[in-house]
PDB file of C-alpha atoms and ligand atoms in Angstrom:
ATOM      1  CA  MET A  18       7.781 -25.687   6.935  1.00 80.00           C
ATOM      2  CA  LYS A  19       9.020 -26.255  10.470  1.00 92.00           C
ATOM      3  CA  PHE A  20       7.075 -23.327  12.009  1.00 97.00           C
ATOM      4  CA  GLU A  21       3.718 -21.836  11.028  1.00 98.00           C
ATOM      5  CA  LEU A  22       3.399 -19.169  13.690  1.00 98.00           C
ATOM      6  CA  ILE A  23       6.107 -16.693  14.692  1.00 98.00           C
ATOM      7  CA  ALA A  24       5.461 -14.684  17.879  1.00 98.00           C
ATOM      8  CA  PHE A  25       7.388 -11.606  18.969  1.00 98.00           C
ATOM      9  CA  ASP A  26       7.772  -9.491  22.079  1.00 96.00           C
ATOM     10  CA  ILE A  27       7.794  -5.693  21.439  1.00 95.00           C
ATOM     11  CA  ASP A  28      10.091  -3.735  23.793  1.00 91.00           C
ATOM     12  CA  GLY A  29      13.744  -4.656  23.126  1.00 93.00           C
ATOM     13  CA  THR A  30      12.713  -7.179  20.441  1.00 96.00           C
ATOM     14  CA  LEU A  31      10.746  -5.451  17.647  1.00 96.00           C
ATOM     15  CA  THR A  32      11.662  -1.969  18.886  1.00 94.00           C
ATOM     16  CA  ARG A  33      14.539  -0.502  20.854  1.00 90.00           C
ATOM     17  CA  SER A  34      13.938  -0.369  24.599  1.00 82.00           C
ATOM     18  CA  LYS A  35      12.063   2.631  25.910  1.00 71.00           C
ATOM     19  CA  SER A  36      14.059   5.817  26.569  1.00 65.00           C
ATOM     20  CA  PRO A  37      13.266   9.432  27.540  1.00 59.00           C
ATOM     21  CA  LEU A  38      13.442  10.587  23.943  1.00 62.00           C
ATOM     22  CA  GLU A  39      11.356   7.654  22.802  1.00 66.00           C
ATOM     23  CA  ASP A  40       8.741   6.802  25.361  1.00 68.00           C
ATOM     24  CA  ASN A  41       7.320   4.076  23.166  1.00 76.00           C
ATOM     25  CA  PRO A  42       9.784   3.643  20.289  1.00 86.00           C
ATOM     26  CA  LEU A  43       8.228   2.829  16.916  1.00 90.00           C
ATOM     27  CA  ILE A  44       9.310  -0.084  14.766  1.00 93.00           C
ATOM     28  CA  ASP A  45      11.754   1.198  12.147  1.00 94.00           C
ATOM     29  CA  THR A  46      11.040   0.969   8.411  1.00 95.00           C
ATOM     30  CA  ASP A  47      13.338  -2.047   8.000  1.00 96.00           C
ATOM     31  CA  MET A  48      11.451  -3.905  10.681  1.00 97.00           C
ATOM     32  CA  SER A  49       8.051  -3.072   9.205  1.00 96.00           C
ATOM     33  CA  ASP A  50       9.287  -4.285   5.788  1.00 97.00           C
ATOM     34  CA  TRP A  51      10.503  -7.552   7.298  1.00 97.00           C
ATOM     35  CA  LEU A  52       7.255  -8.086   9.215  1.00 97.00           C
ATOM     36  CA  ASN A  53       5.202  -7.377   6.088  1.00 97.00           C
ATOM     37  CA  LYS A  54       7.229 -10.027   4.237  1.00 97.00           C
ATOM     38  CA  LEU A  55       6.954 -12.481   7.106  1.00 97.00           C
ATOM     39  CA  MET A  56       3.137 -12.173   7.076  1.00 97.00           C
ATOM     40  CA  VAL A  57       3.057 -13.539   3.528  1.00 96.00           C
ATOM     41  CA  LYS A  58       4.657 -16.853   4.563  1.00 96.00           C
ATOM     42  CA  TYR A  59       3.723 -17.246   8.220  1.00 98.00           C
ATOM     43  CA  LYS A  60       1.138 -16.328  10.787  1.00 98.00           C
ATOM     44  CA  VAL A  61       2.673 -13.577  12.917  1.00 98.00           C
ATOM     45  CA  ALA A  62       1.790 -12.752  16.525  1.00 98.00           C
ATOM     46  CA  ILE A  63       2.890  -9.872  18.718  1.00 97.00           C
ATOM     47  CA  ILE A  64       2.528 -10.279  22.473  1.00 96.00           C
ATOM     48  CA  SER A  65       3.453  -7.737  25.116  1.00 92.00           C
ATOM     49  CA  GLY A  66       2.394  -6.282  28.431  1.00 82.00           C
ATOM     50  CA  ALA A  67       1.622  -3.068  26.514  1.00 82.00           C
ATOM     51  CA  SER A  68      -1.926  -1.862  25.908  1.00 77.00           C
ATOM     52  CA  TYR A  69      -3.703  -2.114  22.532  1.00 84.00           C
ATOM     53  CA  LYS A  70      -3.273   1.667  22.158  1.00 81.00           C
ATOM     54  CA  GLN A  71       0.520   1.241  22.343  1.00 85.00           C
ATOM     55  CA  PHE A  72       0.347  -1.586  19.775  1.00 92.00           C
ATOM     56  CA  GLN A  73      -1.468   0.787  17.437  1.00 91.00           C
ATOM     57  CA  SER A  74       1.041   3.617  17.710  1.00 89.00           C
ATOM     58  CA  GLN A  75       4.254   1.560  17.937  1.00 91.00           C
ATOM     59  CA  ILE A  76       3.460  -1.166  15.397  1.00 94.00           C
ATOM     60  CA  LEU A  77       0.177  -1.091  13.480  1.00 94.00           C
ATOM     61  CA  ALA A  78       0.458   2.461  12.166  1.00 92.00           C
ATOM     62  CA  HIS A  79       3.739   1.496  10.441  1.00 93.00           C
ATOM     63  CA  LEU A  80       2.735  -1.835   8.911  1.00 94.00           C
ATOM     64  CA  THR A  81       1.136  -2.670   5.597  1.00 93.00           C
ATOM     65  CA  LYS A  82      -2.533  -1.746   5.089  1.00 91.00           C
ATOM     66  CA  ASP A  83      -2.933  -4.836   2.875  1.00 92.00           C
ATOM     67  CA  ARG A  84      -6.025  -6.581   4.263  1.00 91.00           C
ATOM     68  CA  GLU A  85      -4.979 -10.039   3.084  1.00 91.00           C
ATOM     69  CA  LYS A  86      -1.631  -9.804   4.868  1.00 93.00           C
ATOM     70  CA  LEU A  87      -3.152  -8.375   8.035  1.00 96.00           C
ATOM     71  CA  LYS A  88      -5.355 -11.468   8.311  1.00 95.00           C
ATOM     72  CA  ASN A  89      -2.131 -13.310   9.210  1.00 97.00           C
ATOM     73  CA  LEU A  90      -1.359 -10.944  12.082  1.00 97.00           C
ATOM     74  CA  TYR A  91      -2.518 -11.539  15.678  1.00 96.00           C
ATOM     75  CA  LEU A  92      -2.093  -9.008  18.465  1.00 96.00           C
ATOM     76  CA  LEU A  93      -2.023  -9.970  22.123  1.00 94.00           C
ATOM     77  CA  PRO A  94      -1.918  -6.811  24.256  1.00 89.00           C
ATOM     78  CA  THR A  95      -1.498  -6.983  28.064  1.00 80.00           C
ATOM     79  CA  ASN A  96       0.015 -10.455  27.729  1.00 79.00           C
ATOM     80  CA  GLY A  97      -2.862 -11.906  25.790  1.00 81.00           C
ATOM     81  CA  THR A  98      -5.738 -10.943  28.033  1.00 79.00           C
ATOM     82  CA  ALA A  99      -7.154  -9.758  24.726  1.00 82.00           C
ATOM     83  CA  LEU A 100      -6.694 -11.454  21.347  1.00 89.00           C
ATOM     84  CA  CYS A 101      -7.018  -8.972  18.509  1.00 92.00           C
ATOM     85  CA  VAL A 102      -7.784 -10.352  15.067  1.00 93.00           C
ATOM     86  CA  TYR A 103      -8.256  -8.541  11.776  1.00 95.00           C
ATOM     87  CA  GLY A 104     -11.465  -9.027   9.816  1.00 89.00           C
ATOM     88  CA  ASN A 105     -13.853  -6.982   7.693  1.00 85.00           C
ATOM     89  CA  GLY A 106     -11.296  -4.212   7.432  1.00 88.00           C
ATOM     90  CA  THR A 107     -11.010  -3.636  11.159  1.00 91.00           C
ATOM     91  CA  TRP A 108      -9.332  -4.947  14.305  1.00 93.00           C
ATOM     92  CA  GLN A 109     -11.544  -6.781  16.783  1.00 89.00           C
ATOM     93  CA  CYS A 110     -10.335  -7.257  20.361  1.00 83.00           C
ATOM     94  CA  PRO A 111     -12.570  -9.443  22.539  1.00 70.00           C
ATOM     95  CA  PRO A 112     -12.997  -7.997  26.063  1.00 55.00           C
ATOM     96  CA  VAL A 113     -10.030  -7.787  28.392  1.00 55.00           C
ATOM     97  CA  ASN A 114      -9.991  -9.998  31.455  1.00 66.00           C
ATOM     98  CA  ALA A 115      -9.490  -7.073  33.858  1.00 77.00           C
ATOM     99  CA  LEU A 116      -8.512  -7.323  37.519  1.00 89.00           C
ATOM    100  CA  THR A 117     -11.320  -6.551  39.970  1.00 91.00           C
ATOM    101  CA  ASP A 118     -11.052  -3.567  42.340  1.00 94.00           C
ATOM    102  CA  SER A 119     -10.430  -5.855  45.306  1.00 96.00           C
ATOM    103  CA  GLU A 120      -7.657  -7.695  43.436  1.00 96.00           C
ATOM    104  CA  LYS A 121      -6.054  -4.341  42.612  1.00 96.00           C
ATOM    105  CA  LYS A 122      -6.269  -3.265  46.256  1.00 97.00           C
ATOM    106  CA  GLU A 123      -4.575  -6.490  47.298  1.00 97.00           C
ATOM    107  CA  ILE A 124      -1.758  -5.899  44.798  1.00 98.00           C
ATOM    108  CA  TYR A 125      -1.205  -2.264  45.839  1.00 98.00           C
ATOM    109  CA  ALA A 126      -1.063  -3.334  49.495  1.00 98.00           C
ATOM    110  CA  ALA A 127       1.479  -6.045  48.669  1.00 98.00           C
ATOM    111  CA  PHE A 128       3.693  -3.479  46.923  1.00 98.00           C
ATOM    112  CA  ASP A 129       3.605  -1.260  50.046  1.00 97.00           C
ATOM    113  CA  LYS A 130       4.609  -4.186  52.265  1.00 98.00           C
ATOM    114  CA  MET A 131       7.301  -5.272  49.815  1.00 98.00           C
ATOM    115  CA  PHE A 132       8.763  -1.724  49.589  1.00 98.00           C
ATOM    116  CA  ALA A 133       9.082  -1.647  53.386  1.00 98.00           C
ATOM    117  CA  GLU A 134      10.617  -5.117  53.500  1.00 97.00           C
ATOM    118  CA  VAL A 135      13.282  -4.566  50.831  1.00 97.00           C
ATOM    119  CA  GLY A 136      13.900  -0.944  51.880  1.00 97.00           C
ATOM    120  CA  PHE A 137      12.716   0.695  48.640  1.00 97.00           C
ATOM    121  CA  THR A 138      11.726   4.348  48.956  1.00 95.00           C
ATOM    122  CA  ILE A 139      10.060   6.190  46.095  1.00 93.00           C
ATOM    123  CA  PRO A 140      12.709   8.425  44.470  1.00 93.00           C
ATOM    124  CA  ASP A 141      12.405  12.228  44.822  1.00 93.00           C
ATOM    125  CA  ASN A 142      12.320  12.649  41.064  1.00 92.00           C
ATOM    126  CA  VAL A 143       9.866  10.392  39.320  1.00 95.00           C
ATOM    127  CA  TYR A 144       8.791  10.321  35.686  1.00 94.00           C
ATOM    128  CA  GLY A 145       5.236   9.077  35.612  1.00 92.00           C
ATOM    129  CA  GLU A 146       3.404   6.711  37.935  1.00 94.00           C
ATOM    130  CA  ILE A 147       5.487   4.280  39.997  1.00 96.00           C
ATOM    131  CA  ILE A 148       2.640   1.793  40.037  1.00 96.00           C
ATOM    132  CA  GLU A 149       0.458   1.858  36.946  1.00 91.00           C
ATOM    133  CA  ASP A 150      -2.962   0.249  36.534  1.00 89.00           C
ATOM    134  CA  ARG A 151      -3.208  -1.374  33.092  1.00 81.00           C
ATOM    135  CA  GLY A 152      -6.532  -3.091  33.652  1.00 80.00           C
ATOM    136  CA  SER A 153      -5.510  -6.722  33.643  1.00 80.00           C
ATOM    137  CA  GLN A 154      -1.998  -5.936  34.865  1.00 85.00           C
ATOM    138  CA  ILE A 155      -0.381  -3.703  37.502  1.00 92.00           C
ATOM    139  CA  THR A 156       3.068  -2.482  36.472  1.00 92.00           C
ATOM    140  CA  PHE A 157       5.749  -1.166  38.823  1.00 96.00           C
ATOM    141  CA  SER A 158       8.501   1.081  37.397  1.00 95.00           C
ATOM    142  CA  ALA A 159      11.133   2.227  39.896  1.00 96.00           C
ATOM    143  CA  PHE A 160      11.281   5.825  38.543  1.00 96.00           C
ATOM    144  CA  GLY A 161       8.090   5.862  36.435  1.00 93.00           C
ATOM    145  CA  GLN A 162       7.706   4.668  32.834  1.00 84.00           C
ATOM    146  CA  ASN A 163       9.187   7.821  31.289  1.00 86.00           C
ATOM    147  CA  ALA A 164      12.418   7.999  33.283  1.00 89.00           C
ATOM    148  CA  PRO A 165      15.615   8.703  31.301  1.00 89.00           C
ATOM    149  CA  ILE A 166      17.169   5.470  30.106  1.00 84.00           C
ATOM    150  CA  GLU A 167      20.511   6.255  31.865  1.00 88.00           C
ATOM    151  CA  ILE A 168      18.711   6.409  35.197  1.00 91.00           C
ATOM    152  CA  LYS A 169      16.757   3.248  34.455  1.00 89.00           C
ATOM    153  CA  GLU A 170      19.732   1.231  33.270  1.00 87.00           C
ATOM    154  CA  ALA A 171      21.919   2.117  36.229  1.00 91.00           C
ATOM    155  CA  TRP A 172      19.356   0.979  38.759  1.00 94.00           C
ATOM    156  CA  ASP A 173      19.198  -2.806  38.428  1.00 94.00           C
ATOM    157  CA  LYS A 174      21.623  -3.964  35.749  1.00 90.00           C
ATOM    158  CA  ASP A 175      21.937  -7.505  37.109  1.00 92.00           C
ATOM    159  CA  HIS A 176      18.213  -7.761  38.082  1.00 93.00           C
ATOM    160  CA  SER A 177      19.177  -8.571  41.676  1.00 96.00           C
ATOM    161  CA  ARG A 178      16.991  -5.805  43.163  1.00 97.00           C
ATOM    162  CA  ARG A 179      13.928  -6.941  41.297  1.00 97.00           C
ATOM    163  CA  GLU A 180      14.596 -10.628  41.922  1.00 96.00           C
ATOM    164  CA  GLN A 181      14.440  -9.825  45.616  1.00 97.00           C
ATOM    165  CA  MET A 182      11.283  -7.717  45.108  1.00 98.00           C
ATOM    166  CA  VAL A 183       9.584 -10.487  43.126  1.00 97.00           C
ATOM    167  CA  LEU A 184      10.374 -13.022  45.865  1.00 97.00           C
ATOM    168  CA  VAL A 185       8.710 -10.829  48.487  1.00 98.00           C
ATOM    169  CA  LEU A 186       5.728 -10.040  46.239  1.00 97.00           C
ATOM    170  CA  LYS A 187       5.118 -13.735  45.608  1.00 95.00           C
ATOM    171  CA  LYS A 188       4.886 -14.299  49.362  1.00 97.00           C
ATOM    172  CA  TYR A 189       2.092 -11.704  49.692  1.00 97.00           C
ATOM    173  CA  LEU A 190       0.392 -12.500  46.394  1.00 97.00           C
ATOM    174  CA  PRO A 191       0.177 -16.287  46.114  1.00 94.00           C
ATOM    175  CA  ASP A 192      -2.676 -16.055  43.605  1.00 91.00           C
ATOM    176  CA  PHE A 193      -0.840 -13.677  41.288  1.00 94.00           C
ATOM    177  CA  ALA A 194       2.188 -13.818  39.001  1.00 89.00           C
ATOM    178  CA  ALA A 195       5.031 -11.284  39.150  1.00 93.00           C
ATOM    179  CA  HIS A 196       7.578 -10.940  36.350  1.00 88.00           C
ATOM    180  CA  ILE A 197      10.577  -8.705  35.722  1.00 90.00           C
ATOM    181  CA  GLY A 198      10.274  -6.630  32.534  1.00 83.00           C
ATOM    182  CA  GLY A 199      12.177  -3.759  30.883  1.00 80.00           C
ATOM    183  CA  ALA A 200      14.968  -2.020  32.830  1.00 86.00           C
ATOM    184  CA  THR A 201      13.086  -1.161  36.035  1.00 93.00           C
ATOM    185  CA  SER A 202       9.680  -2.865  35.840  1.00 92.00           C
ATOM    186  CA  ILE A 203       7.764  -5.656  37.496  1.00 94.00           C
ATOM    187  CA  ASP A 204       4.421  -6.751  36.021  1.00 90.00           C
ATOM    188  CA  VAL A 205       1.795  -8.323  38.274  1.00 92.00           C
ATOM    189  CA  THR A 206      -1.174 -10.197  36.805  1.00 88.00           C
ATOM    190  CA  ARG A 207      -3.497 -12.971  37.923  1.00 88.00           C
ATOM    191  CA  ARG A 208      -1.597 -16.201  38.102  1.00 84.00           C
ATOM    192  CA  GLY A 209      -1.769 -17.934  34.788  1.00 76.00           C
ATOM    193  CA  ILE A 210      -2.085 -14.608  32.918  1.00 78.00           C
ATOM    194  CA  ASP A 211       1.340 -14.249  31.371  1.00 82.00           C
ATOM    195  CA  LYS A 212       2.754 -14.748  27.907  1.00 91.00           C
ATOM    196  CA  ALA A 213       2.222 -18.513  28.247  1.00 92.00           C
ATOM    197  CA  TYR A 214      -1.502 -17.901  28.794  1.00 88.00           C
ATOM    198  CA  GLY A 215      -1.759 -15.620  25.772  1.00 91.00           C
ATOM    199  CA  LEU A 216       0.211 -17.945  23.501  1.00 94.00           C
ATOM    200  CA  ARG A 217      -1.828 -20.994  24.577  1.00 92.00           C
ATOM    201  CA  GLU A 218      -5.053 -19.127  23.783  1.00 89.00           C
ATOM    202  CA  LEU A 219      -3.661 -18.222  20.391  1.00 93.00           C
ATOM    203  CA  LEU A 220      -2.583 -21.810  19.580  1.00 95.00           C
ATOM    204  CA  LYS A 221      -6.100 -22.947  20.539  1.00 93.00           C
ATOM    205  CA  HIS A 222      -7.655 -20.240  18.381  1.00 91.00           C
ATOM    206  CA  LEU A 223      -5.499 -21.257  15.399  1.00 96.00           C
ATOM    207  CA  ASN A 224      -5.750 -24.972  16.136  1.00 97.00           C
ATOM    208  CA  LEU A 225      -1.981 -25.376  15.936  1.00 98.00           C
ATOM    209  CA  PRO A 226       0.291 -27.706  17.945  1.00 98.00           C
ATOM    210  CA  ARG A 227       2.999 -26.000  20.007  1.00 97.00           C
ATOM    211  CA  GLU A 228       5.749 -27.390  17.763  1.00 98.00           C
ATOM    212  CA  LYS A 229       4.573 -24.979  15.067  1.00 98.00           C
ATOM    213  CA  LEU A 230       5.252 -21.928  17.239  1.00 98.00           C
ATOM    214  CA  LEU A 231       8.576 -20.075  17.291  1.00 98.00           C
ATOM    215  CA  TYR A 232       8.859 -17.338  19.932  1.00 98.00           C
ATOM    216  CA  VAL A 233      11.329 -14.445  19.729  1.00 98.00           C
ATOM    217  CA  GLY A 234      12.055 -12.255  22.781  1.00 98.00           C
ATOM    218  CA  ASP A 235      14.781 -10.386  24.676  1.00 96.00           C
ATOM    219  CA  GLU A 236      13.872 -11.451  28.230  1.00 95.00           C
ATOM    220  CA  LEU A 237      13.811 -15.235  28.239  1.00 96.00           C
ATOM    221  CA  TYR A 238      15.966 -15.529  31.389  1.00 94.00           C
ATOM    222  CA  THR A 239      14.473 -16.761  34.707  1.00 90.00           C
ATOM    223  CA  ASP A 240      11.660 -14.423  35.867  1.00 85.00           C
ATOM    224  CA  GLY A 241      12.006 -12.368  32.665  1.00 91.00           C
ATOM    225  CA  ASN A 242       8.691 -11.441  31.070  1.00 89.00           C
ATOM    226  CA  ASP A 243       9.366 -13.699  28.052  1.00 95.00           C
ATOM    227  CA  ALA A 244      10.276 -16.749  30.159  1.00 96.00           C
ATOM    228  CA  PRO A 245       6.686 -18.104  30.287  1.00 94.00           C
ATOM    229  CA  ALA A 246       6.892 -18.583  26.503  1.00 96.00           C
ATOM    230  CA  LEU A 247       9.458 -21.349  27.096  1.00 97.00           C
ATOM    231  CA  LYS A 248       6.646 -23.544  28.441  1.00 95.00           C
ATOM    232  CA  VAL A 249       4.476 -23.113  25.362  1.00 97.00           C
ATOM    233  CA  ALA A 250       6.518 -22.494  22.240  1.00 98.00           C
ATOM    234  CA  GLY A 251       8.070 -25.309  20.203  1.00 97.00           C
ATOM    235  CA  GLU A 252      11.224 -23.242  20.127  1.00 98.00           C
ATOM    236  CA  CYS A 253      12.367 -19.878  21.540  1.00 98.00           C
ATOM    237  CA  ARG A 254      15.032 -17.550  20.206  1.00 98.00           C
ATOM    238  CA  ALA A 255      16.680 -15.030  22.549  1.00 98.00           C
ATOM    239  CA  VAL A 256      17.667 -11.719  20.936  1.00 98.00           C
ATOM    240  CA  LYS A 257      19.453  -8.656  22.290  1.00 96.00           C
ATOM    241  CA  GLY A 258      17.511  -6.101  20.238  1.00 95.00           C
ATOM    242  CA  PRO A 259      15.739  -5.396  16.942  1.00 97.00           C
ATOM    243  CA  GLU A 260      18.845  -5.933  14.799  1.00 97.00           C
ATOM    244  CA  GLU A 261      19.111  -9.534  16.000  1.00 98.00           C
ATOM    245  CA  THR A 262      15.363  -9.982  15.527  1.00 98.00           C
ATOM    246  CA  LYS A 263      15.715  -8.932  11.881  1.00 98.00           C
ATOM    247  CA  LYS A 264      18.352 -11.644  11.438  1.00 98.00           C
ATOM    248  CA  VAL A 265      15.938 -14.267  12.798  1.00 98.00           C
ATOM    249  CA  ILE A 266      13.267 -13.056  10.347  1.00 98.00           C
ATOM    250  CA  MET A 267      15.751 -13.178   7.457  1.00 97.00           C
ATOM    251  CA  GLU A 268      16.578 -16.804   8.335  1.00 97.00           C
ATOM    252  CA  LEU A 269      12.869 -17.667   8.325  1.00 97.00           C
ATOM    253  CA  LEU A 270      12.407 -16.161   4.880  1.00 96.00           C
ATOM    254  CA  VAL A 271      15.299 -18.032   3.261  1.00 91.00           C
TER     255      VAL A 271
HETATM  256 MG1   MG B 244      11.115  -7.179  25.878  1.00 97.03          MG
END
């Protein structure tokens, strides 16, 4: 078998992208069937900037409860700052490598300076926090996480706004990493804490060479939040949504 470990992004890869009607869209029944089948033949990993709580509601609740299969599933919430493994009938997530208060302060201050520099003003109508503290990651969303998808999609279709924002952020935050994610988001973490970090930790944990890892994601372009996987995975497959992801899974099961 060419690959032993298949890793997936969530938003836009296993699920549709977030929208107002579906804040955190669930995997559909087809997708859960395919993942359940995949876990019989391969080790399966899911890595995302999302929290473990989101993993539970979007993914875990809709997968098999078969303990033997779940032993082949690895969850890496907040980009792998926790590695959740299944054992003794329960999920164990070793402690998250959270940002300190002073690191958070530094990041918030950099956002303020960046907003002034690029001329971003917080919109009158927002849908949730513009800057969200996720423990090991600070996430910016131009209109808040729960903004209607039409508003989100119209804002930065070609990523040019956020590319400019990321450039400015990097100047003020040399010790941190900033990546474009979703339709309006930028994720900031400690440098070295991105999907590459999480995937490397997982390969170490499983004692697998990188050639055995196939990564599937929808944002593998430069500065996209899947791009770090290119440095670690033996091979990466870019998809445009869950339907294309299912096709990749089908190919793997042939
Ligand atoms: Mg994605």
